[in-house]
Each structure stands twice: as C-alpha cells, then as structure tokens.
Coordinates of C-alpha atoms in Angstrom, one line a residue:
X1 CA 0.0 0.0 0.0
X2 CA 1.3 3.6 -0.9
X3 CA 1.3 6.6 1.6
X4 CA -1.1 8.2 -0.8
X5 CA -3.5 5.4 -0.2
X6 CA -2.6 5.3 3.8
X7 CA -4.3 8.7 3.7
X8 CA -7.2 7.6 2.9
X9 CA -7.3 4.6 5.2
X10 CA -6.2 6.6 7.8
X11 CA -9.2 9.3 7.5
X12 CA -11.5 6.2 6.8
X13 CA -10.2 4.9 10.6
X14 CA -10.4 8.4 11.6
X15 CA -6.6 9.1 12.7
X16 CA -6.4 11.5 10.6
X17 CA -9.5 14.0 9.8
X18 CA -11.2 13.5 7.1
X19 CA -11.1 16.5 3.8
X20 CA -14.4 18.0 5.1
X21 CA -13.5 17.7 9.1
X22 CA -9.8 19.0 7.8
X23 CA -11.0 22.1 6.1
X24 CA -13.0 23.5 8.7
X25 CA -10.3 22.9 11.5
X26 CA -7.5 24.8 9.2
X27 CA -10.2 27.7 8.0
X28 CA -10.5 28.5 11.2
X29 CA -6.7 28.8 11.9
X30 CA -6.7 30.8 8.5
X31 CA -9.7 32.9 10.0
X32 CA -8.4 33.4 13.5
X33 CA -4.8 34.5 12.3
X34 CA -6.4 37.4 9.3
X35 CA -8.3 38.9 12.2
X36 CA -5.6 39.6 13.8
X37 CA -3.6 40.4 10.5
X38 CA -6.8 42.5 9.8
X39 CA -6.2 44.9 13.2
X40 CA -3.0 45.2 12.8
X41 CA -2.6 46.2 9.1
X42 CA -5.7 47.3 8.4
X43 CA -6.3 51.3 7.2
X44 CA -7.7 52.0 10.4
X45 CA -4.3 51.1 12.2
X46 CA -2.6 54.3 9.9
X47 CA -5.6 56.7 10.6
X48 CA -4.7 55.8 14.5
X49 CA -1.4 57.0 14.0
X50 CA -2.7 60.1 12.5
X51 CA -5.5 60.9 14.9
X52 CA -4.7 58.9 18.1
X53 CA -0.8 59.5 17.9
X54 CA -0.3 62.6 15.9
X55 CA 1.7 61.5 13.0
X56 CA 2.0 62.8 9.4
X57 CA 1.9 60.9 6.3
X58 CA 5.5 60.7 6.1
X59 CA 5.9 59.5 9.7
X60 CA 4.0 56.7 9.2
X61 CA 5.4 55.5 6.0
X62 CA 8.5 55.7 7.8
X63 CA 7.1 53.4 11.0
X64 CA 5.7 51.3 8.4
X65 CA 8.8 51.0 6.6
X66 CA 10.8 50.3 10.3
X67 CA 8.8 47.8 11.4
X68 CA 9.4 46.0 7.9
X69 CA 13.2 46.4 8.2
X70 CA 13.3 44.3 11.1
X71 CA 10.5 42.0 9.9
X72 CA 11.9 41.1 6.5
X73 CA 14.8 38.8 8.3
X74 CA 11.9 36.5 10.2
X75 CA 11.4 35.4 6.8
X76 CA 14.3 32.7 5.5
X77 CA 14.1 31.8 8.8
X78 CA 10.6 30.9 8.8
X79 CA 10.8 29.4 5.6
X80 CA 13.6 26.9 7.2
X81 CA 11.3 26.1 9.7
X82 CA 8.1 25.5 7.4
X83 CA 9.9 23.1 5.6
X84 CA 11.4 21.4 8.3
X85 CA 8.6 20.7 10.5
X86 CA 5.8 20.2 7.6
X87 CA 2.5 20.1 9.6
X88 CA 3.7 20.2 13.0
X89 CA 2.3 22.8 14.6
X90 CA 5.2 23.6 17.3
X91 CA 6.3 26.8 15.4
X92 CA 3.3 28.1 14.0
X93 CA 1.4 28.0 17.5
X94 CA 4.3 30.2 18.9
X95 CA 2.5 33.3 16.4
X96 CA -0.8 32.7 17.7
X97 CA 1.0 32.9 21.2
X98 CA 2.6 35.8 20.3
X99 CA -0.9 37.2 19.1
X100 CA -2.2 37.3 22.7
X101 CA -0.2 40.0 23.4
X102 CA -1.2 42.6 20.8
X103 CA -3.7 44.9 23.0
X104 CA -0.9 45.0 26.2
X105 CA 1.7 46.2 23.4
X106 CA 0.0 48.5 21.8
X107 CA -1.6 50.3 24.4
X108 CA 1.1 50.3 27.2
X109 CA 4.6 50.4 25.3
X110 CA 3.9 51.3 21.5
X111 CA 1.6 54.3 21.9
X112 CA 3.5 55.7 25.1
X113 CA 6.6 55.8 22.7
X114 CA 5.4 57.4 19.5
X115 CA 3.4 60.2 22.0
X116 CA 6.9 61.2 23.3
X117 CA 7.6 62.6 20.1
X118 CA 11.0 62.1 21.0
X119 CA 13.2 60.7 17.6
X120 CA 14.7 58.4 19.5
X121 CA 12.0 56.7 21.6
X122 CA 10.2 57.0 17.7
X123 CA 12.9 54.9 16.2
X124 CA 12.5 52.5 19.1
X125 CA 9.3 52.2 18.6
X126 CA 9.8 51.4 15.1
X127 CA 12.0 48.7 16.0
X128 CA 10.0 47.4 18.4
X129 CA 6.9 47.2 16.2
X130 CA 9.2 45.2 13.6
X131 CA 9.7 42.6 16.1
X132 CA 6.4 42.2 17.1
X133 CA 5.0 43.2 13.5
X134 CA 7.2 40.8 12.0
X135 CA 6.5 37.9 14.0
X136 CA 3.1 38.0 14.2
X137 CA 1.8 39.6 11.2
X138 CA 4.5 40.0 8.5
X139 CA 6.4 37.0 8.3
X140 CA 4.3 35.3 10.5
X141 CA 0.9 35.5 8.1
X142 CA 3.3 34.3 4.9
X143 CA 3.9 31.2 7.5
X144 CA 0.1 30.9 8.0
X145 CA -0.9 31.1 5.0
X146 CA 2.0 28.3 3.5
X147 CA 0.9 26.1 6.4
X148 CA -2.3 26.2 5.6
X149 CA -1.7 25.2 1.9
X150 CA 0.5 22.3 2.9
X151 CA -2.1 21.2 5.2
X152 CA -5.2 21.1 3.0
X153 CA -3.3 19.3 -0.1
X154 CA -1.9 17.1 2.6
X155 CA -5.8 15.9 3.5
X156 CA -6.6 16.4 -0.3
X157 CA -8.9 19.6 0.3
X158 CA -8.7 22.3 -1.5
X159 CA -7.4 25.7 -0.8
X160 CA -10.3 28.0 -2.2
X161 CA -12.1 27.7 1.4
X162 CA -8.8 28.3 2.9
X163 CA -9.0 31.8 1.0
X164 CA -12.5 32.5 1.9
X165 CA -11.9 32.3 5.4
X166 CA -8.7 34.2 5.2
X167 CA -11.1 37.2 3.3
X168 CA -13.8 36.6 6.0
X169 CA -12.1 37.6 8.4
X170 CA -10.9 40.5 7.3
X171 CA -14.6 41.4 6.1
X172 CA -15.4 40.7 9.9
X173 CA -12.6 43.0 11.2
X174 CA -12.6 45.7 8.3
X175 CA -16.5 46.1 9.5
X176 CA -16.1 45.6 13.4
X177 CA -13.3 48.2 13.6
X178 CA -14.8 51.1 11.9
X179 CA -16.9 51.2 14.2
X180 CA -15.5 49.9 17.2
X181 CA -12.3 53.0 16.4
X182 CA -15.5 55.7 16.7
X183 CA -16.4 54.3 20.4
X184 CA -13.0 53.0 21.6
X185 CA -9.7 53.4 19.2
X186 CA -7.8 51.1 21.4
X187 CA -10.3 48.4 21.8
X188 CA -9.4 46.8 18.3
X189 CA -5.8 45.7 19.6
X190 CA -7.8 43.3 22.1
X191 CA -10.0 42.0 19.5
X192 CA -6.8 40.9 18.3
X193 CA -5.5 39.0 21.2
X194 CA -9.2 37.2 21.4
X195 CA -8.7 36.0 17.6
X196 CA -5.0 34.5 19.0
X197 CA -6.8 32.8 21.5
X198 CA -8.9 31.6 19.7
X199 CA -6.1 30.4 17.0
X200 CA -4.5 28.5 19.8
X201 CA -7.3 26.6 20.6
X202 CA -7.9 25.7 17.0
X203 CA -4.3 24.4 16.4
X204 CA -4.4 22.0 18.9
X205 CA -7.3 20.4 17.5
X206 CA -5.2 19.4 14.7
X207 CA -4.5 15.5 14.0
X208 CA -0.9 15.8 12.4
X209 CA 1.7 13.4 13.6
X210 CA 0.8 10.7 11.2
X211 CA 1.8 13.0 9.0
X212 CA 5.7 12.8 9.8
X213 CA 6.3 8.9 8.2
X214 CA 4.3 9.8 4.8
X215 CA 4.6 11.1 1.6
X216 CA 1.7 13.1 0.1
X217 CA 1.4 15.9 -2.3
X218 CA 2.4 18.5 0.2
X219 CA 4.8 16.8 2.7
X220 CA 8.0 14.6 2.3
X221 CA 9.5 12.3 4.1
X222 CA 13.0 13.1 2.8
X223 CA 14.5 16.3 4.6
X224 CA 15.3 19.7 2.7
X225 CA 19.1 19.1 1.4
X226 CA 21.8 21.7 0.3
X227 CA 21.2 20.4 -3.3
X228 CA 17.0 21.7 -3.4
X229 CA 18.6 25.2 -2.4
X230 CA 20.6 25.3 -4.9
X231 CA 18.1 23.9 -7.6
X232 CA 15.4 26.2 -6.2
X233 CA 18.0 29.6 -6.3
X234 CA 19.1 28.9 -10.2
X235 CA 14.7 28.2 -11.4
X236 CA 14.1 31.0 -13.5
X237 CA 10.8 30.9 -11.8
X238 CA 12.1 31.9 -8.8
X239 CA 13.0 35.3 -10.3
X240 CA 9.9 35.8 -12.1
X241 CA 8.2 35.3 -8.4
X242 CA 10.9 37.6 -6.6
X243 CA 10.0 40.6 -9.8
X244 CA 7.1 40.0 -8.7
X245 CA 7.2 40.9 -5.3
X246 CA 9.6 43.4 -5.7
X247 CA 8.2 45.5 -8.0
X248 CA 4.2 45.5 -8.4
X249 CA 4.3 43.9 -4.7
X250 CA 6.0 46.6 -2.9
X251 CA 4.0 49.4 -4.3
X252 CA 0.6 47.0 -3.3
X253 CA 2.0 46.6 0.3
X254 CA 2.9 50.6 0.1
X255 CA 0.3 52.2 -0.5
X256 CA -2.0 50.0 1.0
X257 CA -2.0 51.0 5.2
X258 CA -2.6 54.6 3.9
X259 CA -5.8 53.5 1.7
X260 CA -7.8 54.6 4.9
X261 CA -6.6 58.1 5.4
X262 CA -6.7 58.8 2.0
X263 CA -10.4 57.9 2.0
X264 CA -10.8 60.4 5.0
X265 CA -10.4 63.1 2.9
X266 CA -13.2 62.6 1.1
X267 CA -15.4 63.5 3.3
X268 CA -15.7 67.0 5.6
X269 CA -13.7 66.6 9.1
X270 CA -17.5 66.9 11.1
X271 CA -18.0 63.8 9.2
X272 CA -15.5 61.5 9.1
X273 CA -16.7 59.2 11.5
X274 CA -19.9 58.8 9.9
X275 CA -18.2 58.3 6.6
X276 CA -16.2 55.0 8.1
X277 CA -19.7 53.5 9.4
X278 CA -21.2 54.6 5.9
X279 CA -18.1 52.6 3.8
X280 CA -18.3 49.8 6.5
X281 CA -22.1 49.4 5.0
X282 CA -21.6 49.7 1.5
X283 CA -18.6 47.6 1.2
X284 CA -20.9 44.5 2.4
X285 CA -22.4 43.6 -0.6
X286 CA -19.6 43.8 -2.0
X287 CA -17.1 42.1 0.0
X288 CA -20.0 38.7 -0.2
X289 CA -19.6 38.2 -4.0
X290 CA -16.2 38.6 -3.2
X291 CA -16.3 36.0 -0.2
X292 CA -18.7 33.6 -3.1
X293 CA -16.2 34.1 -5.6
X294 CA -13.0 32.7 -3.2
X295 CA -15.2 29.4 -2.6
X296 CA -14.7 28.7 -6.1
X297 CA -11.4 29.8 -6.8
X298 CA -8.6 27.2 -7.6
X299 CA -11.1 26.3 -10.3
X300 CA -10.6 29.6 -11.6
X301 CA -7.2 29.5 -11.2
X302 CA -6.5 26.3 -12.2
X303 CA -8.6 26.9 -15.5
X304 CA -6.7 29.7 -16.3
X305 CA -3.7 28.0 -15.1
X306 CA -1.6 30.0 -12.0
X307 CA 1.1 32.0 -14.6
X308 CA -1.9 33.5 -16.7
X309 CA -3.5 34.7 -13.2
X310 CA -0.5 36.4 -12.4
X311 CA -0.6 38.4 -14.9
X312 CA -4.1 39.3 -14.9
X313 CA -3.3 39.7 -11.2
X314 CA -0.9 42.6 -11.9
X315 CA -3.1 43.9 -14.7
X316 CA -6.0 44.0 -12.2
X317 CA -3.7 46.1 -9.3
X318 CA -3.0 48.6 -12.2
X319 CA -6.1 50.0 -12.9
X320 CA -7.6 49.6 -9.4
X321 CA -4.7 52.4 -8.5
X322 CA -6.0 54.5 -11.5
X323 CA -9.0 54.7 -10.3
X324 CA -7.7 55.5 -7.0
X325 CA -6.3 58.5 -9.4
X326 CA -9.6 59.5 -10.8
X327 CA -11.6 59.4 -7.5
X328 CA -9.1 62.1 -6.6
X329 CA -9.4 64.3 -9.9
X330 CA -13.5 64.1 -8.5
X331 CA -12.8 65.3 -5.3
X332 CA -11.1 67.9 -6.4
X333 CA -13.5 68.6 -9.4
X334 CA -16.1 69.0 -6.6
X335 CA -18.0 72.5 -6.3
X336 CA -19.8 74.5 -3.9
X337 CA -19.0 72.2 -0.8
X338 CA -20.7 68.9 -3.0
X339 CA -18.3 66.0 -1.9
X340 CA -20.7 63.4 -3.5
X341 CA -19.4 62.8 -6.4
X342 CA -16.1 62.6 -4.9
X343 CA -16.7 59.9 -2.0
X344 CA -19.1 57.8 -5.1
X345 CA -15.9 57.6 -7.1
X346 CA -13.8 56.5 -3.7
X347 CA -16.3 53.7 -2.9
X348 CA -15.4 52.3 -6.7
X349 CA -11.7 52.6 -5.9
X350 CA -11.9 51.0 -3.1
X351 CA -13.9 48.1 -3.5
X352 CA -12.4 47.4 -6.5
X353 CA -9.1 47.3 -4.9
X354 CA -10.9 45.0 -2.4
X355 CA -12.2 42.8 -5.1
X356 CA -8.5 42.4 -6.3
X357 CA -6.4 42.0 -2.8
X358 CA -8.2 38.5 -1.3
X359 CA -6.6 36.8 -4.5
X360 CA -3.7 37.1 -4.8
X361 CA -2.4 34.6 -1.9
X362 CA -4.1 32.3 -3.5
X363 CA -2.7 33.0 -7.4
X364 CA 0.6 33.7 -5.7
X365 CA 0.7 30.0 -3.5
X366 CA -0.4 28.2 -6.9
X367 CA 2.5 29.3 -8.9
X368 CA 4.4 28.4 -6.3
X369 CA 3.2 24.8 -6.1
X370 CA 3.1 23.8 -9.5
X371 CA 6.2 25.7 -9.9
X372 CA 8.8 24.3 -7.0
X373 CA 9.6 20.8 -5.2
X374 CA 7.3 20.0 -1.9
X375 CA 10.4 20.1 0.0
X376 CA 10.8 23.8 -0.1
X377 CA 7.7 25.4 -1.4
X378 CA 7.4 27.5 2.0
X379 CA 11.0 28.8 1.5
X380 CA 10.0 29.5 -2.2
X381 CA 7.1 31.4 -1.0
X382 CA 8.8 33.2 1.9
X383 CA 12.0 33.8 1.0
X384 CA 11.1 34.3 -3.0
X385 CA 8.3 36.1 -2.7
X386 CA 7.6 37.3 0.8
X387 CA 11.4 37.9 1.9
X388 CA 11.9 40.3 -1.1
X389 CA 8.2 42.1 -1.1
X390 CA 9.5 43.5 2.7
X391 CA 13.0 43.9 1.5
X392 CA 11.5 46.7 -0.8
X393 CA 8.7 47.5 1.2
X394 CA 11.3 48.6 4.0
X395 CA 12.3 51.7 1.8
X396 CA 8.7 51.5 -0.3
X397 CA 6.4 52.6 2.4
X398 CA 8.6 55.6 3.2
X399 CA 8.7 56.4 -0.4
X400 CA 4.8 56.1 -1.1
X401 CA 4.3 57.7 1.8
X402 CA 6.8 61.0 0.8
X403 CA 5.0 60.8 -2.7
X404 CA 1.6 61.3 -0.5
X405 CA 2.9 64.1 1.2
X406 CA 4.9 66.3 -2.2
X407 CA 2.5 64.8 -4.8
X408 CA -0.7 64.9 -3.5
X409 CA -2.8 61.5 -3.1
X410 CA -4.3 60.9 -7.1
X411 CA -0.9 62.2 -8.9
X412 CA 1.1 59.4 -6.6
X413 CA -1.7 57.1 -7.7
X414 CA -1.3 57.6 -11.0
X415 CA 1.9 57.6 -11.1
X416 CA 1.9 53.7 -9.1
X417 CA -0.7 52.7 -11.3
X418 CA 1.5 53.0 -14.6
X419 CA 4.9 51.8 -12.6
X420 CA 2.6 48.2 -12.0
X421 CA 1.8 48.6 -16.2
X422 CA 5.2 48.6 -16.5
X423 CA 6.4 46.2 -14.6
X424 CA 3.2 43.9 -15.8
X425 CA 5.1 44.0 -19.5
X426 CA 8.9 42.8 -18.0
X427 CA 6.8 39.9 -15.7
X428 CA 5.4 38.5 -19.2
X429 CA 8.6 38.6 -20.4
X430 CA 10.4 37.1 -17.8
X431 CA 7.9 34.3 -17.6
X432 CA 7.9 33.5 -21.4
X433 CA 11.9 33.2 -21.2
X434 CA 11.2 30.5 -18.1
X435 CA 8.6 28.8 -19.7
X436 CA 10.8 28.5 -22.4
X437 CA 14.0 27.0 -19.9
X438 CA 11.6 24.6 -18.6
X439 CA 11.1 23.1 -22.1
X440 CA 15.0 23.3 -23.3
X441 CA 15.5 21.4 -19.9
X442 CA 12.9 19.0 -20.7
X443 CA 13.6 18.3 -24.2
X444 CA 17.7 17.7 -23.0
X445 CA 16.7 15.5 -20.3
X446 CA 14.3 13.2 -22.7
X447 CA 17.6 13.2 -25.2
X448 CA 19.9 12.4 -22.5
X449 CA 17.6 9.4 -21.5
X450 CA 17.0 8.2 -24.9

C-alpha cells in the first residue's frame, strides 16, 4: 500500500480528519490568524497613527517601513522552519501565542513611545513594532498562509475555502473596527488578542503526527538538502516570483495601510466618523460576492492556469490604483461644498481594490506549487516572494508615503498605477523566457535518456 493510499485509510479509521472535518479545523486557523492580520494592518491602524498618535503621512510610512526592516529577516528563517517541520504545529502556534499579546503592546509600550515625540523613543518604537509586527503579522501571516496550503493538499482539500476564510475575516474586522475606532480606538488591539486565542485553541485540534512517516502531495518524508537550495536559487521561476514581489508587490503593500486616510479626505472633518460606518455598509455587498467568488477559486485559477493569473493579477492592481487617481481628480473637481461625487468615485476605488487583494495569496501559492519541489515550497514562498516584497517594502512605504505628502494622493496614484503597467510587460517577459527553460531542460533531459 502507498502513503497516498494510507491517507485515505487513515481518514476512513479516523486518525487522521477526514477533507471535510480538515477544512473547517484549518479555515478556522486561517480565519483566527487574518483577524488579527486585519487589526493590525488594516487602514484604520494608519488613521490611529494620524488621529490617536499625531503622526503625518510621512511618519508613518517611515514606522511602516521600520517595522518592515526588522520583519523582513523573520522570513528565510521561517521558511527553514516551514519546511522542516511540515504540519507540526510547534512553530506556528508560537505566532498565535505571540498574538495574545497585541492589546498590552499597543496600548502600554507602543503608543507611550510614539506620543513622546522624541526621535529616539520614535525609532524604538519602530524597531519594536518590527519585532512584534514581524513575528506575528508579516512574516508570521506568509507562515500561516504556506501552512495552511500544505495542510489542505496534505488531507486532499482544496485551498479556495482556505482563502475564503482568510477574506472573512478581514470582512469581519474591516466592518467591526470602523466602528469599534469611533467608540473606543484602542479596543481593536484586544479583539486581536481574542482572535489569538482563539487560534490556539484551534491548532491543537489538529490531528498531524501521522503526517511525519508519509509522503503526500504536500509533505515529504525526505528532509530539505543543500542540493534543493541550490536547484530552487538557479529556477528561472524563482526570479519571475521575486520581480514579482519586488516590484508590483512593494507598491501594493505601500500604498495599502494609507488606503484609509486617503479615503478620509473625502469627506468634511464633522463627518469622518460617519463616513467609516457609511463605507463599513456599502462595502458589504460587495465584500459577499467577493467571499462567493473565493469558494470557487482554484477552479478559476487552475482553469486559467496560476502563470496567466499572475498576470491578470498585476493587470488587475494597475487599474484599481488609477482609479484610486480619478476618484481624486472628483474630489477635487467637486463645487460649492458637494463631496458626492467625490466619496461615489472612492467607494469604486476601493472596492475594486478589495475585489482584487483576497486573491492574490491564492494565485501567488499556486504558482508556487506547481512551480517548485514540496520540499521547499514555504522557502519558495517566503524567502522568494515574501522575503523580497518586505526587502523593498522597507524603503517603499517611506517612499509612497513621501510621494503622499509632495505629490498629492491621485498624482502618486497615477503615477503607481503605470509603474505596476510597466512592470506587468517585463513579468510576461520574464515568464515567457522560463517557460521556455523549462522546455529546453525538458527536451535535453528526454535526449539524455534516450
């Protein structure tokens, strides 16, 4: 009998949970972790540094891009670990541990240090917030998310749910902290250290040491080596992933914490609070096709096949940020106090960079499956694609965030959406010329054979 028939004996005997009983147990690890990814990167977290803290655009692209410094060098690290324990969950429980403490640290050493507005208790701060950032959120949600992939191919499942979850939650969050930040601004943080709890709990209802002595699609019984390093460093796919996320990627991961302040200014200052209760609301319909759509969504992808949806993925980014543009030319088109028009065309912008966002985990983690070995498909993901995404996002976020401030919000969106265009044009490129390795490899391998 094969390990890949074991499985299915071993769910049949109930050792192992069966693909239905699987699924739910990991989407609600998936869920669990994004709520607490949503609090803590969410546009609601920037506008508390504005309002609650006192900062300026360019201060927090600066805090954003500190906190990424330190954060980007979790990643190999991680990676190593993903790939060395499989679906044990020893290291990925130590994040939802972690996540516990995100209302303490926040509201009693994070806060306290920014309000000095002393640079050097800033910078600590900064630093700080990378550590904790980092482990929790940064790296820490690339390790989710790869664990979570590995786990439902292990059981057979698929990962669609996986993503539907993940978007749940933040559809949960993005809703509960508009309007929690208009009663309580700190309260958010300790929704964040419920969601941990509840992660925890939801980890150890997993059924994974069988797991250790058998192959299946997504773990190995033979350990990473020197040699899969190697092979996965000189894959021309690995550069089309790390273009990718350094490029188009960055400027996502940028511009994205600021989203909320920019669509603050859409609306008078007597009404801002009203206007985050009124998007809250008009974002749900919405953000349920969106949640429909995710249920079905390897099919999608799989149809299309994962390098296709990459580039759609891109294409898709581009013109979301242009409209983020043209909401602004609105605004500012807007006469005689009407600010209608303006906050119509920023409820387009936004949701259809919402529509955009949930997806691309899941386009991303497909190319990297059918693209690498099992062995090291979480160092693929984190060190290829997440690892470089912060490396640029480190200086990124204080460069979107200067462009805010000089520029003005829909000329710096303009400007990002045509850098992605770019870009789009060199991926294509770059992924014909490894499509077309992968067959000169092929074709020399079947000649060396024959």
């Amino acid at each position: 009998m094969s390990d890949y028939d074991s499985i299915k004996e071993l769910q049949d005997q109930g050792i192992i949970d069966s693909k239905r009983v699987a699924t739910i147990k990991i989407c609600l690890v998936a869920f669990f972790h994004a709520s607490i990814f949503a609090v803590l990167a969410s546009g609601v977290f920037a506008i508390w540094l504005n309002k609650n803290v006192g900062l300026d655009s360019l201060q927090i692209g600066e805090l954003l891009g500190l906190k990424t410094v330190v954060a980007i060098f979790y990643k190999p690290v991680f990676g190593w670990l993903l790939d060395k324990t499989q679906l044990r969950i020893h290291f990925i429980i130590t994040i939802a541990i972690a996540g516990l403490g995100a209302g303490p640290f926040f509201q009693f050493v994070y806060k306290p240090l920014l309000m000095t507005h002393n640079p050097t208790l800033f910078y600590t701060a900064g630093l700080l917030g990378g550590v904790y950032f980092g482990y929790v959120i940064i790296a820490g949600g690339a390790a989710v998310w790869s664990y979570c992939a590995r786990y439902v191919e292990a059981h057979g499942a698929p990962l669609d749910k996986v993503g539907a979850a993940n978007f749940l939650a933040w559809l949960v969050m993005g809703f509960s902290l508009s309007i929690l930040y208009t009663i309580n601004p700190t309260w958010g943080f300790y929704l964040a250290s419920l969601a941990a709890l509840g992660m925890v709990l939801s980890l150890l209802s997993l059924k994974v040491r069988p797991f250790d002595n058998l192959n299946t699609k997504a773990t190995s019984k033979q350990k990473v080596k020197l040699v899969d390093l190697k092979k996965l460093i000189v894959n021309p796919r690995f550069y089309v992933l790390a273009f990718l996320a350094i490029t188009i990627m960055v400027v996502i991961f940028a511009q994205y914490p600021q989203v909320g302040r920019y669509g603050l200014t859409f609306w008078p200052a007597d009404k801002q609070a009203l206007g985050m209760r009124v998007n809250a609301f008009i974002g749900l319909p919405c953000n349920i096709l969106i949640f429909l759509l995710l249920t079905r969504a390897s099919g999608f992808i799989k149809k299309l096949n994962p390098t296709r949806s990459i580039i759609v993925l891109a294409l898709c980014y581009g013109v979301a940020l242009g409209i983020f543009g043209i909401a602004g030319l609105f605004r500012d088109a807007s006469v005689g106090g009407n600010y209608i028009p303006g906050v119509i065309a920023m409820t387009v912008a936004g949701n259809a960079l919402a529509i955009v966002n949930p997806f691309a985990n899941l386009v991303i983690l497909s190319y990297v499956t059918t693209s690498f070995d099992k062995k090291i498909a979480g160092t693929a993901f984190l060190v290829g694609f997440n690892f470089i995404a912060n490396l640029g996002g480190s200086a990124g976020n204080a460069v979107v965030g200067g462009m805010f401030k000089s520029q003005g919000w829909q000329n710096a969106y303009f400007e990002l959406s045509a850098f992605i265009f770019v870009c789009t044009i060199i991926l294509a490129l770059l992924m014909v010329y490894s499509n077309g390795h992968d067959k000169k490899r092929v074709t020399a391998h079947l000649e060396n054979k024959a």
